CSV table of C-alpha atoms in Angstrom, one decimal:
chain,number,residue,atom,x,y,z
A,1,MET,CA,-23.6,-75.3,-183.5
A,2,ASP,CA,-23.3,-73.8,-187.0
A,3,VAL,CA,-23.4,-70.1,-186.5
A,4,ARG,CA,-20.0,-68.9,-187.7
A,5,ARG,CA,-21.6,-67.3,-190.8
A,6,ASP,CA,-23.4,-64.9,-188.4
A,7,PHE,CA,-20.1,-63.4,-187.2
A,8,PRO,CA,-18.6,-61.1,-189.9
A,9,ILE,CA,-15.1,-61.0,-188.2
A,10,LEU,CA,-14.9,-64.8,-188.4
A,11,ASN,CA,-15.6,-64.8,-192.1
A,12,SER,CA,-13.0,-62.1,-192.9
A,13,ASN,CA,-10.2,-63.5,-190.7
A,14,ASP,CA,-8.5,-66.9,-190.7
A,15,MET,CA,-7.7,-66.7,-187.0
A,16,ALA,CA,-8.8,-69.4,-184.6
A,17,PHE,CA,-10.3,-67.1,-181.9
A,18,LEU,CA,-10.1,-68.8,-178.5
A,19,ASP,CA,-10.3,-65.8,-176.2
A,20,SER,CA,-14.1,-65.4,-175.7
A,21,ALA,CA,-13.8,-65.4,-171.9
A,22,ALA,CA,-12.0,-62.0,-172.3
A,23,SER,CA,-14.6,-60.7,-174.8
A,24,SER,CA,-16.8,-62.4,-177.3
A,25,GLN,CA,-17.2,-61.6,-181.0
A,26,LYS,CA,-20.4,-60.0,-182.2
A,27,PRO,CA,-23.0,-61.4,-184.6
A,28,GLU,CA,-24.4,-59.4,-187.5
A,29,ALA,CA,-27.7,-59.0,-185.6
A,30,VAL,CA,-26.0,-57.1,-182.8
A,31,ILE,CA,-24.0,-54.9,-185.2
A,32,ALA,CA,-27.1,-54.2,-187.3
A,33,ALA,CA,-29.3,-53.3,-184.4
A,34,MET,CA,-26.7,-50.8,-183.1
A,35,ASP,CA,-26.1,-49.4,-186.6
A,36,THR,CA,-29.8,-48.9,-187.2
A,37,MET,CA,-30.2,-47.2,-183.8
A,38,LEU,CA,-27.4,-44.8,-184.6
A,39,ARG,CA,-28.5,-44.1,-188.1
A,40,SER,CA,-32.2,-43.6,-187.6
A,41,GLY,CA,-33.4,-44.1,-184.0
A,42,TYR,CA,-30.9,-42.2,-181.8
A,43,ALA,CA,-31.9,-39.6,-179.2
A,44,ASN,CA,-31.4,-39.3,-175.5
A,45,VAL,CA,-33.8,-41.3,-173.3
A,46,HIS,CA,-36.2,-40.3,-170.5
A,47,ARG,CA,-35.6,-36.6,-171.3
A,48,GLY,CA,-37.1,-35.4,-174.5
A,49,ALA,CA,-40.7,-34.5,-175.1
A,50,TYR,CA,-40.5,-35.3,-178.8
A,51,ARG,CA,-41.1,-38.4,-180.9
A,52,LEU,CA,-37.6,-39.5,-181.5
A,53,SER,CA,-36.7,-39.4,-177.8
A,54,ALA,CA,-39.9,-41.2,-176.9
A,55,GLU,CA,-39.1,-44.0,-179.4
A,56,ALA,CA,-35.5,-44.2,-178.2
A,57,THR,CA,-36.8,-44.5,-174.6
A,58,ASP,CA,-39.2,-47.3,-175.7
A,59,ALA,CA,-36.3,-49.2,-177.4
A,60,TYR,CA,-34.0,-48.7,-174.3
A,61,GLU,CA,-36.7,-50.0,-171.9
A,62,ALA,CA,-37.6,-52.8,-174.3
A,63,ALA,CA,-33.9,-54.0,-174.1
A,64,ARG,CA,-34.3,-54.0,-170.3
A,65,ALA,CA,-37.4,-56.1,-170.6
A,66,LYS,CA,-35.5,-58.6,-172.8
A,67,VAL,CA,-32.7,-59.0,-170.3
A,68,ALA,CA,-35.2,-59.4,-167.5
A,69,ALA,CA,-37.0,-62.2,-169.4
A,70,PHE,CA,-33.6,-63.8,-170.2
A,71,ILE,CA,-32.6,-64.3,-166.6
A,72,GLY,CA,-36.2,-64.8,-165.2
A,73,ALA,CA,-36.4,-61.5,-163.3
A,74,SER,CA,-39.7,-60.8,-161.7
A,75,SER,CA,-39.8,-57.4,-163.3
A,76,PRO,CA,-37.7,-55.3,-165.7
A,77,ARG,CA,-37.3,-52.9,-162.9
A,78,GLU,CA,-35.0,-55.4,-161.2
A,79,VAL,CA,-32.5,-54.9,-164.1
A,80,ILE,CA,-30.0,-52.1,-163.7
A,81,PHE,CA,-27.8,-51.1,-166.6
A,82,THR,CA,-24.2,-50.5,-165.5
A,83,ARG,CA,-21.0,-50.1,-167.3
A,84,GLY,CA,-20.2,-53.8,-166.8
A,85,THR,CA,-19.7,-56.4,-164.1
A,86,THR,CA,-16.9,-54.4,-162.5
A,87,THR,CA,-19.0,-51.4,-162.0
A,88,ALA,CA,-21.9,-53.5,-160.6
A,89,MET,CA,-19.6,-55.2,-158.1
A,90,ASN,CA,-18.1,-51.9,-157.0
A,91,MET,CA,-21.7,-50.6,-156.6
A,92,LEU,CA,-22.6,-53.5,-154.4
A,93,ALA,CA,-19.5,-53.3,-152.3
A,94,ALA,CA,-19.8,-49.6,-151.7
A,95,LYS,CA,-23.6,-49.2,-151.3
A,96,TRP,CA,-24.8,-52.6,-150.1
A,97,GLY,CA,-21.7,-53.5,-148.1
A,98,GLY,CA,-20.2,-50.1,-147.3
A,99,ASP,CA,-23.5,-48.7,-146.0
A,100,ARG,CA,-24.3,-51.7,-143.8
A,101,LEU,CA,-21.2,-53.5,-142.6
A,102,VAL,CA,-19.4,-52.4,-139.4
A,103,PRO,CA,-15.9,-53.3,-138.2
A,104,GLY,CA,-15.7,-56.9,-137.3
A,105,ASP,CA,-18.2,-58.1,-139.9
A,106,ASN,CA,-16.9,-60.4,-142.6
A,107,VAL,CA,-17.4,-61.1,-146.3
A,108,VAL,CA,-16.7,-64.6,-147.6
A,109,LEU,CA,-15.2,-64.9,-151.0
A,110,SER,CA,-13.2,-67.7,-152.7
A,111,VAL,CA,-9.5,-67.9,-153.7
A,112,MET,CA,-10.5,-68.0,-157.4
A,113,GLU,CA,-12.3,-64.7,-157.6
A,114,HIS,CA,-11.7,-62.3,-160.4
A,115,HIS,CA,-10.2,-58.9,-159.2
A,116,ALA,CA,-13.6,-57.3,-159.8
A,117,ASN,CA,-15.0,-59.4,-157.0
A,118,LEU,CA,-12.0,-58.9,-154.7
A,119,VAL,CA,-10.6,-55.3,-154.9
A,120,PRO,CA,-13.9,-53.5,-154.3
A,121,TRP,CA,-14.3,-55.3,-151.0
A,122,GLN,CA,-10.7,-54.4,-150.1
A,123,PHE,CA,-11.8,-50.7,-150.3
A,124,LEU,CA,-13.9,-51.2,-147.2
A,125,LYS,CA,-12.1,-50.5,-143.9
A,126,GLY,CA,-12.4,-52.6,-140.8
A,127,LEU,CA,-13.9,-55.4,-142.7
A,128,GLU,CA,-12.6,-59.0,-142.5
A,129,LEU,CA,-12.3,-60.8,-145.8
A,130,ARG,CA,-12.4,-64.6,-145.6
A,131,PHE,CA,-11.7,-67.0,-148.5
A,132,ALA,CA,-13.0,-70.5,-149.3
A,133,ASN,CA,-10.5,-72.9,-150.7
A,134,LEU,CA,-10.7,-75.3,-153.6
A,135,THR,CA,-10.7,-79.1,-153.7
A,136,ASP,CA,-7.9,-81.0,-155.3
A,137,ASP,CA,-10.1,-81.1,-158.5
A,138,TYR,CA,-10.4,-77.3,-158.6
A,139,ALA,CA,-14.0,-77.3,-157.4
A,140,LEU,CA,-15.2,-74.9,-154.7
A,141,ASP,CA,-14.6,-76.7,-151.4
A,142,MET,CA,-18.0,-76.3,-149.6
A,143,ASN,CA,-16.5,-77.6,-146.3
A,144,SER,CA,-14.0,-74.8,-146.5
A,145,LEU,CA,-16.7,-72.3,-147.3
A,146,ARG,CA,-18.8,-73.5,-144.4
A,147,ASN,CA,-15.8,-73.1,-142.1
A,148,GLN,CA,-15.4,-69.4,-143.1
A,149,VAL,CA,-19.1,-68.5,-142.3
A,150,ASP,CA,-20.1,-67.4,-138.8
A,151,GLU,CA,-22.6,-65.1,-137.2
A,152,ARG,CA,-20.5,-62.0,-138.3
A,153,THR,CA,-20.8,-63.1,-142.0
A,154,ARG,CA,-22.9,-60.5,-143.8
A,155,ILE,CA,-22.2,-61.3,-147.4
A,156,ILE,CA,-21.0,-64.2,-149.5
A,157,SER,CA,-19.8,-62.9,-152.8
A,158,ILE,CA,-18.7,-65.6,-155.3
A,159,THR,CA,-18.1,-66.2,-158.9
A,160,GLY,CA,-20.7,-68.3,-160.7
A,161,MET,CA,-18.0,-69.6,-163.0
A,162,SER,CA,-14.3,-69.1,-162.8
A,163,ASN,CA,-12.7,-67.2,-165.7
A,164,VAL,CA,-9.5,-69.2,-165.2
A,165,LEU,CA,-10.6,-72.7,-164.1
A,166,GLY,CA,-14.0,-72.9,-165.7
A,167,THR,CA,-15.3,-74.0,-162.3
A,168,ILE,CA,-19.0,-73.7,-161.9
A,169,THR,CA,-20.0,-73.0,-158.3
A,170,PRO,CA,-23.0,-74.6,-156.5
A,171,ILE,CA,-25.0,-71.4,-155.8
A,172,ASP,CA,-27.9,-73.3,-154.3
A,173,GLN,CA,-25.6,-74.9,-151.7
A,174,ILE,CA,-24.0,-71.5,-151.0
A,175,ARG,CA,-27.5,-70.1,-150.5
A,176,ALA,CA,-28.2,-72.7,-147.9
A,177,VAL,CA,-25.1,-71.9,-146.0
A,178,ALA,CA,-25.8,-68.1,-146.2
A,179,ASP,CA,-29.3,-68.7,-144.9
A,180,THR,CA,-27.9,-70.2,-141.6
A,181,VAL,CA,-26.6,-66.7,-140.7
A,182,GLY,CA,-28.8,-64.4,-142.7
A,183,ALA,CA,-26.1,-63.4,-145.2
A,184,THR,CA,-26.6,-61.9,-148.6
A,185,VAL,CA,-25.5,-63.9,-151.6
A,186,ILE,CA,-23.9,-62.0,-154.5
A,187,VAL,CA,-22.9,-63.8,-157.7
A,188,ASP,CA,-20.3,-62.6,-160.2
A,189,GLY,CA,-22.0,-63.9,-163.3
A,190,ALA,CA,-19.6,-62.5,-165.9
A,191,GLN,CA,-18.7,-66.0,-167.2
A,192,LEU,CA,-21.9,-67.8,-166.0
A,193,VAL,CA,-24.7,-65.9,-167.8
A,194,PRO,CA,-23.2,-66.1,-171.3
A,195,HIS,CA,-22.8,-69.9,-171.1
A,196,LEU,CA,-25.5,-71.5,-169.0
A,197,PRO,CA,-29.3,-71.1,-168.6
A,198,VAL,CA,-29.8,-68.8,-165.6
A,199,ASP,CA,-33.0,-68.2,-163.8
A,200,VAL,CA,-32.7,-65.9,-160.9
A,201,GLN,CA,-35.9,-67.3,-159.3
A,202,THR,CA,-34.0,-70.6,-158.6
A,203,LEU,CA,-30.4,-69.5,-158.8
A,204,GLY,CA,-30.2,-68.7,-155.1
A,205,ALA,CA,-28.6,-65.2,-155.4
A,206,ASP,CA,-29.8,-61.9,-154.0
A,207,PHE,CA,-27.7,-60.0,-156.6
A,208,LEU,CA,-26.3,-61.0,-159.9
A,209,ALA,CA,-23.8,-59.1,-162.1
A,210,PHE,CA,-22.7,-59.7,-165.7
A,211,SER,CA,-21.4,-57.9,-168.8
A,212,ALA,CA,-22.8,-57.6,-172.3
A,213,HIS,CA,-19.5,-57.9,-174.1
A,214,LYS,CA,-18.9,-61.5,-172.9
A,215,MET,CA,-22.3,-62.6,-174.2
A,216,LEU,CA,-22.1,-61.4,-177.8
A,217,GLY,CA,-23.1,-57.8,-177.0
A,218,PRO,CA,-21.1,-54.6,-177.0
A,219,THR,CA,-18.6,-53.2,-174.5
A,220,GLY,CA,-19.6,-50.4,-172.1
A,221,ILE,CA,-22.7,-52.0,-170.7
A,222,GLY,CA,-23.5,-54.7,-168.1
A,223,VAL,CA,-26.3,-55.6,-165.7
A,224,LEU,CA,-26.9,-55.7,-162.0
A,225,TRP,CA,-29.9,-57.7,-161.1
A,226,GLY,CA,-31.2,-57.6,-157.6
A,227,ARG,CA,-34.3,-58.6,-155.6
A,228,MET,CA,-36.6,-55.6,-155.7
A,229,GLU,CA,-36.9,-55.2,-152.0
A,230,LEU,CA,-33.1,-55.0,-151.8
A,231,LEU,CA,-32.8,-52.5,-154.6
A,232,ASP,CA,-35.4,-50.3,-153.0
A,233,GLU,CA,-33.4,-50.4,-149.8
A,234,MET,CA,-30.0,-49.7,-151.4
A,235,GLU,CA,-28.8,-46.1,-151.9
A,236,PRO,CA,-27.7,-44.7,-155.3
A,237,PHE,CA,-24.0,-45.2,-156.3
A,238,GLU,CA,-23.7,-42.0,-158.4
A,239,GLY,CA,-25.7,-38.8,-158.6
A,240,GLY,CA,-26.9,-36.7,-161.5
A,241,GLY,CA,-29.1,-36.9,-164.5
A,242,GLU,CA,-32.4,-38.6,-164.3
A,243,MET,CA,-31.7,-40.6,-161.1
A,244,ILE,CA,-33.5,-37.9,-159.0
A,245,ASP,CA,-37.0,-37.2,-157.9
A,246,GLU,CA,-36.7,-33.8,-156.2
A,247,VAL,CA,-33.6,-31.8,-156.0
A,248,GLY,CA,-32.9,-28.9,-153.6
A,249,LEU,CA,-29.8,-27.0,-152.8
A,250,PHE,CA,-29.0,-29.1,-149.8
A,251,ALA,CA,-30.9,-32.3,-150.2
A,252,SER,CA,-32.5,-34.5,-152.9
A,253,THR,CA,-34.7,-37.5,-153.2
A,254,TRP,CA,-34.3,-40.4,-155.7
A,255,ALA,CA,-36.3,-41.7,-158.6
A,256,PRO,CA,-37.7,-45.2,-158.3
A,257,VAL,CA,-35.7,-48.3,-159.1
A,258,PRO,CA,-34.1,-48.9,-161.7
A,259,HIS,CA,-33.6,-45.2,-162.6
A,260,LYS,CA,-32.1,-44.1,-159.3
A,261,PHE,CA,-29.1,-46.3,-160.2
A,262,GLU,CA,-28.6,-45.0,-163.7
A,263,ALA,CA,-27.1,-41.5,-163.3
A,264,GLY,CA,-26.2,-39.5,-166.3
A,265,THR,CA,-26.9,-40.4,-169.9
A,266,PRO,CA,-27.0,-44.2,-170.0
A,267,PRO,CA,-25.4,-46.4,-172.6
A,268,ILE,CA,-28.3,-46.2,-175.0
A,269,VAL,CA,-27.0,-47.7,-178.2
A,270,GLU,CA,-25.2,-50.4,-176.1
A,271,ALA,CA,-28.4,-51.3,-174.4
A,272,ILE,CA,-30.0,-51.9,-177.9
A,273,GLY,CA,-27.0,-54.1,-178.8
A,274,LEU,CA,-27.4,-56.0,-175.5
A,275,GLY,CA,-31.1,-56.6,-176.3
A,276,ALA,CA,-30.1,-57.9,-179.8
A,277,ALA,CA,-27.5,-60.2,-178.2
A,278,VAL,CA,-30.2,-61.6,-175.8
A,279,ASP,CA,-32.5,-62.2,-178.7
A,280,TYR,CA,-29.7,-64.0,-180.5
A,281,LEU,CA,-28.9,-66.3,-177.6
A,282,THR,CA,-32.6,-66.9,-176.8
A,283,ASP,CA,-33.1,-68.0,-180.4
A,284,LEU,CA,-30.2,-70.4,-180.1
A,285,GLY,CA,-31.4,-71.6,-176.7
A,286,MET,CA,-29.2,-71.6,-173.7
A,287,ASP,CA,-29.5,-75.3,-173.2
A,288,ALA,CA,-28.0,-75.7,-176.7
A,289,VAL,CA,-25.3,-73.2,-175.9
A,290,ARG,CA,-24.3,-75.2,-172.8
A,291,LYS,CA,-24.3,-78.4,-174.8
A,292,HIS,CA,-22.0,-76.9,-177.4
A,293,ASP,CA,-19.6,-75.6,-174.7
A,294,THR,CA,-19.5,-79.0,-173.0
A,295,GLU,CA,-19.0,-81.0,-176.2
A,296,LEU,CA,-16.2,-78.7,-177.3
A,297,THR,CA,-14.6,-78.8,-173.8
A,298,ILE,CA,-14.6,-82.6,-173.8
A,299,TYR,CA,-13.0,-82.7,-177.2
A,300,ALA,CA,-10.4,-80.1,-176.2
A,301,LEU,CA,-9.5,-81.9,-173.0
A,302,GLU,CA,-9.1,-85.1,-174.9
A,303,GLN,CA,-6.8,-83.5,-177.5
A,304,LEU,CA,-4.7,-81.6,-175.0
A,305,ALA,CA,-4.1,-84.8,-173.1
A,306,THR,CA,-2.3,-86.1,-176.2
A,307,VAL,CA,0.3,-83.2,-176.0
A,308,PRO,CA,3.2,-84.2,-173.8
A,309,HIS,CA,4.0,-81.8,-170.9
A,310,VAL,CA,0.6,-80.0,-171.0
A,311,THR,CA,-0.9,-79.3,-167.6
A,312,VAL,CA,-4.6,-78.4,-167.4
A,313,TYR,CA,-6.0,-76.5,-164.5
A,314,GLY,CA,-9.7,-77.1,-163.9
A,315,PRO,CA,-12.3,-79.7,-162.8
A,316,THR,CA,-12.4,-83.1,-164.5
A,317,ASP,CA,-16.1,-83.3,-163.8
A,318,LEU,CA,-17.8,-81.7,-166.8
A,319,ASN,CA,-21.0,-81.1,-164.8
A,320,ILE,CA,-19.2,-78.3,-162.9
A,321,ARG,CA,-17.0,-77.0,-165.7
A,322,GLY,CA,-17.6,-74.5,-168.4
A,323,GLY,CA,-15.8,-73.9,-171.7
A,324,THR,CA,-12.7,-72.2,-170.3
A,325,ILE,CA,-9.4,-74.2,-170.3
A,326,SER,CA,-6.3,-72.8,-168.6
A,327,PHE,CA,-3.1,-74.7,-169.2
A,328,THR,CA,0.7,-74.6,-169.2
A,329,LEU,CA,3.1,-76.4,-171.6
A,330,GLY,CA,6.3,-77.5,-169.8
A,331,ASP,CA,8.3,-74.6,-168.6
A,332,ILE,CA,7.4,-72.4,-171.6
A,333,HIS,CA,6.2,-69.0,-170.2
A,334,PRO,CA,2.5,-68.6,-171.3
A,335,HIS,CA,3.3,-65.2,-172.9
A,336,ASP,CA,5.9,-66.9,-175.1
A,337,LEU,CA,3.4,-69.7,-175.8
A,338,SER,CA,0.7,-67.2,-176.7
A,339,THR,CA,3.1,-65.4,-179.1
A,340,ILE,CA,4.0,-68.7,-180.9
A,341,LEU,CA,0.3,-69.6,-181.2
A,342,ASP,CA,-0.5,-66.1,-182.5
A,343,GLU,CA,2.1,-66.5,-185.2
A,344,ASN,CA,0.3,-69.6,-186.3
A,345,GLY,CA,-3.2,-68.0,-186.3
A,346,VAL,CA,-4.4,-69.0,-182.9
A,347,ALA,CA,-5.6,-66.4,-180.4
A,348,VAL,CA,-5.5,-67.3,-176.7
A,349,ARG,CA,-5.1,-65.3,-173.5
A,350,ALA,CA,-1.9,-65.5,-171.4
A,351,GLY,CA,-1.3,-64.1,-168.0
A,352,HIS,CA,-2.9,-64.0,-164.6
A,353,HIS,CA,-6.4,-63.3,-166.1
A,354,CYS,CA,-7.1,-60.7,-163.5
A,355,ALA,CA,-7.0,-63.4,-160.9
A,356,ARG,CA,-3.6,-63.0,-159.4
A,357,PRO,CA,-4.4,-64.5,-156.0
A,358,LEU,CA,-5.5,-67.7,-157.8
A,359,MET,CA,-2.2,-67.9,-159.6
A,360,ASP,CA,-0.4,-67.7,-156.2
A,361,HIS,CA,-2.7,-70.4,-154.9
A,362,LEU,CA,-1.9,-72.6,-157.9
A,363,GLY,CA,1.8,-71.8,-157.4
A,364,ILE,CA,2.4,-70.5,-161.0
A,365,PRO,CA,2.9,-67.0,-162.4
A,366,ALA,CA,0.5,-67.4,-165.3
A,367,THR,CA,-1.4,-69.7,-167.6
A,368,ALA,CA,-2.4,-69.8,-171.2
A,369,ARG,CA,-6.2,-69.9,-171.6
A,370,ALA,CA,-8.4,-71.1,-174.4
A,371,SER,CA,-12.1,-70.2,-174.0
A,372,PHE,CA,-15.1,-70.9,-176.2
A,373,SER,CA,-18.3,-69.3,-177.3
A,374,VAL,CA,-21.2,-70.3,-179.6
A,375,TYR,CA,-19.0,-69.9,-182.7
A,376,SER,CA,-16.0,-71.9,-181.5
A,377,SER,CA,-15.3,-75.0,-183.5
A,378,ILE,CA,-13.5,-78.4,-183.5
A,379,ASP,CA,-11.2,-77.1,-186.2
A,380,GLU,CA,-10.1,-74.3,-183.9
A,381,VAL,CA,-9.3,-76.8,-181.1
A,382,ASP,CA,-7.3,-78.8,-183.6
A,383,ARG,CA,-5.3,-75.7,-184.7
A,384,LEU,CA,-4.6,-75.0,-181.0
A,385,VAL,CA,-3.2,-78.5,-180.5
A,386,ALA,CA,-1.1,-78.3,-183.6
A,387,GLY,CA,0.3,-74.9,-182.4
A,388,LEU,CA,1.2,-76.4,-179.0
A,389,GLU,CA,3.0,-79.3,-180.7
A,390,LEU,CA,5.0,-76.8,-182.7
A,391,ALA,CA,5.8,-74.8,-179.7
A,392,ALA,CA,7.0,-77.9,-177.8
A,393,LYS,CA,9.4,-78.7,-180.7
A,394,LEU,CA,10.7,-75.1,-180.9
A,395,PHE,CA,11.5,-75.2,-177.2
A,396,GLY,CA,12.9,-78.7,-177.3
A,397,ILE,CA,10.4,-80.2,-174.9
A,398,ALA,CA,8.7,-82.6,-177.3
A,399,SER,CA,8.7,-86.2,-176.1
C-alpha cells in the first residue's frame, strides 16, 4: 500500500512510526479539509439563520452521512458524534446501563478490555462485573464467556479488537450467546473500525463506539452508533445547547436522535476531518487496508521470531489478529526498550496500554507494542528488528 506520500509528517521525519494504535498520522486530505473549513467555511451549526451557518451545518451533517455509509448504518441519525470512544462508552454505561440495571444484574466483559470499557461500568453500584477469559493462544475463550452469562446478564460489552494483543473477537458468536438471555451487545470498536471492514447490519452489535484519531482523523471526536429504537429509548447524557425540544424552568423535552445526544457546540471542524478520513479510507478500500495489515503482521512476526529472547503476546491465527504486536525482550523493561528504539528512530508504545488488568492476567508489568496503519512499511519493521538486536547487545542478552 503505497500511500506514505499522502502523509506530510512521514515525508518530513525519518522516524519509523509504529504507534498507530495509540493515534494514527493524518493524510493531507484530512489536514486540507479542516484547514479549508477553518479558513472559509466555519460557523456554528444548527443555530444561525445565515448562509455561512447553513453551509457549515450542511457540511457537518454530510460528515455524519459519510460515517453512516462507512459502517452500513440504516440512517445517518444512528450516528452520534462524541468526544471519542471513551465518552461513548461512559455514555452507554451511565444511560443505557445506569438507567436500566438493578442490583444483582451483571455485565459481562473480558479480561483484555481497555480501561474505557472497564472503568465506566465500575461506576455503577450494586452491579456484578463478570469477565470472560482468554485461550492459551490469546483468543477470546467463548466457553468462558458462555459460563459467565446467565439470566441476570443484561449487557455484554467487549472489544472488537484488543489494543494490546490484536485479538479480534467473534461478535457474531457473542451475539448468539447474548440472544439466549436477551442481553444487549456493546462493541468497543476503537481498534476494529480503523482496520477491518465493518457493517453494523451484520456485525451483531446493538451499539458500536470508535474514535476518529485512530482512523486517520482528528482528535476530539468519535462515534457512537446504535440501533435507532435503542437510541430513541435512551436518555441524554448531557444537557444544554441544541439537544432540547422545549425547555421550562422545571422540566424540558429533548430533540430527536441524534441531536439529543450532542449537547453544546459540537466538534464541527473535527467532524469535517473525520468525514475526510472516511473518504480516504473508502477510496483505499477496507479490504485492502485489512490485507495490508495482515501482510505486514505476518512479516513482522516472522522477523521478530529471529530475535532471541523476544516474547510476542497475541494469537498465532492471523484470521483473528490485527496489526498490533505486543512483545517483551528478555528482562529489559519495555520503557528502557522504547527509549533505545527511540534513540534509533523507531517509535513504539511501552507500558500497560490502558489495559492494566490484562497485564496482571499475563503476569507482566508492561509490554512494548508495535502497531500499524495504512502507511506502515516493511522498512519500518526492519528498523524495529534492528533496534531490538541492538538493545539485546546493549543489555548483554544477545545469543
